[in-house]
mmCIF file of C-alpha atoms in Angstrom:
data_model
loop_
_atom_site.group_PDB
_atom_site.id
_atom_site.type_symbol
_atom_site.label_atom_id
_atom_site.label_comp_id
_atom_site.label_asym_id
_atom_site.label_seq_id
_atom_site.Cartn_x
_atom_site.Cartn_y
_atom_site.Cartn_z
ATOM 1 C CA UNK A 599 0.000 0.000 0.000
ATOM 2 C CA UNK A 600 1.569 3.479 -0.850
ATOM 3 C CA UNK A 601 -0.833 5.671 0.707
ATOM 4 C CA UNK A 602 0.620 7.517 3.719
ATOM 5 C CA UNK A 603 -1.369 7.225 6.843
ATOM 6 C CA UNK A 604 -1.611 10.909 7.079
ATOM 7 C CA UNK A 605 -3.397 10.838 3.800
ATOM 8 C CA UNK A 606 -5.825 7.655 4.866
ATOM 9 C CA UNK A 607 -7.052 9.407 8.071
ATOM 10 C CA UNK A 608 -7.542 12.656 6.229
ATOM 11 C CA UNK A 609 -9.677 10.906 3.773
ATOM 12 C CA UNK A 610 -11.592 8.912 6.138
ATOM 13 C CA UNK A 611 -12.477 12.245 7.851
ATOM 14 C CA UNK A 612 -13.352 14.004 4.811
ATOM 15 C CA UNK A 613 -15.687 10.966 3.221
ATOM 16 C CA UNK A 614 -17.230 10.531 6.829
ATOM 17 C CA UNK A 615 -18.168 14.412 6.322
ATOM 18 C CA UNK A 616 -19.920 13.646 3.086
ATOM 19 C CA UNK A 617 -21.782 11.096 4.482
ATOM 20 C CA UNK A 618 -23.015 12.866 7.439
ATOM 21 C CA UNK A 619 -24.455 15.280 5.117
ATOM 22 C CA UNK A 620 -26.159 13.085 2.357
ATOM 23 C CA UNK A 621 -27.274 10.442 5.250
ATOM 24 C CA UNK A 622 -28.170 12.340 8.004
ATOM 25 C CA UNK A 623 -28.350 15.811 6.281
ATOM 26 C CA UNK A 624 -25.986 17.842 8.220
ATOM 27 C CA UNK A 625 -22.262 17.160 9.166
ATOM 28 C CA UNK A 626 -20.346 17.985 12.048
ATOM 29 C CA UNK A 627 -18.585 21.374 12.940
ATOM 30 C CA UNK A 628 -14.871 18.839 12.701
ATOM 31 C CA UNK A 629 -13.642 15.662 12.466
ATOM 32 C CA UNK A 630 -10.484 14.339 12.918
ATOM 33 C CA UNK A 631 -9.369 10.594 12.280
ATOM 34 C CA UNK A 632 -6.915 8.284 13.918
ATOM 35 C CA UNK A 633 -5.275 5.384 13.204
ATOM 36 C CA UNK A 634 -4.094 3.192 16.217
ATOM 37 C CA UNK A 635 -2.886 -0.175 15.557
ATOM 38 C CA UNK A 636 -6.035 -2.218 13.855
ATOM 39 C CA UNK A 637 -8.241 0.444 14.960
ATOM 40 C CA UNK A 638 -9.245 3.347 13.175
ATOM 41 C CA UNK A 639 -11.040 6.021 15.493
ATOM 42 C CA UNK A 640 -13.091 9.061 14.532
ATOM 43 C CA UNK A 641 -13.580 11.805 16.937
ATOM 44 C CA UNK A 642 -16.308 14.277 15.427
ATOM 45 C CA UNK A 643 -17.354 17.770 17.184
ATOM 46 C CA UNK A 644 -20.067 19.696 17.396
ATOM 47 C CA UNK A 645 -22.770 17.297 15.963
ATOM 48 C CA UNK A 646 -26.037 18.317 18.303
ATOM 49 C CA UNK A 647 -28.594 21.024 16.743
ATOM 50 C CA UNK A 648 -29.030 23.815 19.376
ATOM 51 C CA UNK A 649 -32.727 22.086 19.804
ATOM 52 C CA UNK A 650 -30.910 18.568 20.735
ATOM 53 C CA UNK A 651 -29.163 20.468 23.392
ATOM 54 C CA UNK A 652 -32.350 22.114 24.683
ATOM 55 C CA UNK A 653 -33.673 18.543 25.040
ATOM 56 C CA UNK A 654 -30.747 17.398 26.670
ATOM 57 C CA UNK A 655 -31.231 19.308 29.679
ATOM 58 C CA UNK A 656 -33.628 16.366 30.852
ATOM 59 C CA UNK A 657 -32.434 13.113 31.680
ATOM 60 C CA UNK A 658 -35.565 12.010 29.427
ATOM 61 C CA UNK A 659 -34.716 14.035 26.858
ATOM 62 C CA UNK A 660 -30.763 12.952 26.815
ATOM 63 C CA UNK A 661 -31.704 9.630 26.584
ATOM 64 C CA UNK A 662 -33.843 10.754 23.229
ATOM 65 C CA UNK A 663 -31.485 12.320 21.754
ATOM 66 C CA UNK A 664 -29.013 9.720 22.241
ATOM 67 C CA UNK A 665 -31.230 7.250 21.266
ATOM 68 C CA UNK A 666 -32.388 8.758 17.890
ATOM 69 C CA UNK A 667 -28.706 9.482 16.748
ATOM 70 C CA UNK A 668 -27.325 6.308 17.555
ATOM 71 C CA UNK A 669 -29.968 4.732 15.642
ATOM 72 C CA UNK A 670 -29.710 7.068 12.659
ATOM 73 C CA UNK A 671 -25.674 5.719 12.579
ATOM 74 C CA UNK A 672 -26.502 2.540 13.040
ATOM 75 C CA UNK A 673 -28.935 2.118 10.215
ATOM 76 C CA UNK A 674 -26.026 3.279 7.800
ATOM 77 C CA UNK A 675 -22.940 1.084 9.596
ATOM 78 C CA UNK A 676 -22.756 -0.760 6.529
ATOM 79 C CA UNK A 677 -22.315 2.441 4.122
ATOM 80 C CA UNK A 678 -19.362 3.114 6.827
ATOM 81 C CA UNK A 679 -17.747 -0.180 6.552
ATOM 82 C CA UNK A 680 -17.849 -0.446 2.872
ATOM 83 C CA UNK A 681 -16.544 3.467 3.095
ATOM 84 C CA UNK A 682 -13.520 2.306 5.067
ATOM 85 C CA UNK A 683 -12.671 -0.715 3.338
ATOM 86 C CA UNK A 684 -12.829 1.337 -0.195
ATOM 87 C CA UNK A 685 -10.141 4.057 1.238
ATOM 88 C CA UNK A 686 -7.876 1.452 3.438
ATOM 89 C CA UNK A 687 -8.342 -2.171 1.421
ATOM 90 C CA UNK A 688 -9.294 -3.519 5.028
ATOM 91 C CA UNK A 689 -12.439 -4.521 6.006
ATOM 92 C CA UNK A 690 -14.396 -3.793 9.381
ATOM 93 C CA UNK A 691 -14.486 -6.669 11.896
ATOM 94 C CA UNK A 692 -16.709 -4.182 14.690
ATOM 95 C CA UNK A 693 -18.106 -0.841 14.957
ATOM 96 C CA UNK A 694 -18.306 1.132 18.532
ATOM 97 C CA UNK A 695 -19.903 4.676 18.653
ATOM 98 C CA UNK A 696 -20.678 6.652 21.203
ATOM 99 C CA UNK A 697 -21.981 10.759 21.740
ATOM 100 C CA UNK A 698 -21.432 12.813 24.484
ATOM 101 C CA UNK A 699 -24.957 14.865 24.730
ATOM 102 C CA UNK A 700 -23.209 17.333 27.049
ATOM 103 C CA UNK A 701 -20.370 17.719 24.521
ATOM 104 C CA UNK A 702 -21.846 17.103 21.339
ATOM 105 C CA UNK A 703 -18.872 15.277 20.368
ATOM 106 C CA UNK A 704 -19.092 11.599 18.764
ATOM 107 C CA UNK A 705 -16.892 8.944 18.894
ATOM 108 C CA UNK A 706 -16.512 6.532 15.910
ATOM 109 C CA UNK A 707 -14.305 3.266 16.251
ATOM 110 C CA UNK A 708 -13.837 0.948 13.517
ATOM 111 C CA UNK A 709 -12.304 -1.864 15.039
ATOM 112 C CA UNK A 710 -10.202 -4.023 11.873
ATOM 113 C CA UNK A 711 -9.255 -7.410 10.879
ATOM 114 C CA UNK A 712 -5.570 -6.601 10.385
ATOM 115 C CA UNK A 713 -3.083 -3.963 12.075
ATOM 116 C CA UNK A 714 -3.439 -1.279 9.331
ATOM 117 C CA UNK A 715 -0.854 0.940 10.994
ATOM 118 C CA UNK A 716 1.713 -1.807 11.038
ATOM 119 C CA UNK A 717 0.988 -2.080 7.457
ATOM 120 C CA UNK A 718 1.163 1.920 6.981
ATOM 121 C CA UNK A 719 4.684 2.655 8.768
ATOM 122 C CA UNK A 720 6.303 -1.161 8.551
#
């Protein structure tokens, strides 16, 4: 492979923009990608609408907004996987997400079948 992992990670981050917009219809403030051994984590900011944070101010409402997003990504995991495997040549083994409603940040991991950054700086 003679893609550097500078250029992966900025790729991932820039076709996991896209697809917040055309799948969810709005993309996050930032995102910034990471590769770490055979994971490949995705720290995104600013992804609540000022009315998700009004809800979040309830424990109720938290737990709706939380619910609903984590949903929406999960119903398009396997746009993300195929996403990743087109840009790194590795496929997805398991996908971890979480959001922090007092943050509005959301974390992506894609864990991997192989160590890609062996592969990247070995």
């Amino acid at each position: 492979m003679n893609k550097s992992k500078g250029w992966i990670e900025s790729e991932i981050s820039k076709a996991l923009t896209k697809w917040e917009k055309d799948f969810l219809g709005r993309g996050s403030l930032s995102v910034k990608t990471d590769i770490l051994r055979d994971m490949i984590i995705v720290s995104l900011h600013g992804i609540l609408t000022p009315a998700e944070y009004a809800l979040c101010e309830s424990k109720e409402g938290m737990l709706a907004v939380k619910r609903s997003r984590t949903s929406l990504v999960e119903s398009g995991v396997d746009d993300l996987k195929e996403m990743i495997f087109e840009i790194t040549g590795e496929k997805v083994k398991s996908f971890h997400t979480d959001l922090s409603t007092r943050t509005g940040e959301r974390v992506i991991v894609f864990k991997l079948f192989n160590d890609l950054e062996k592969q990247l700086t070995g």
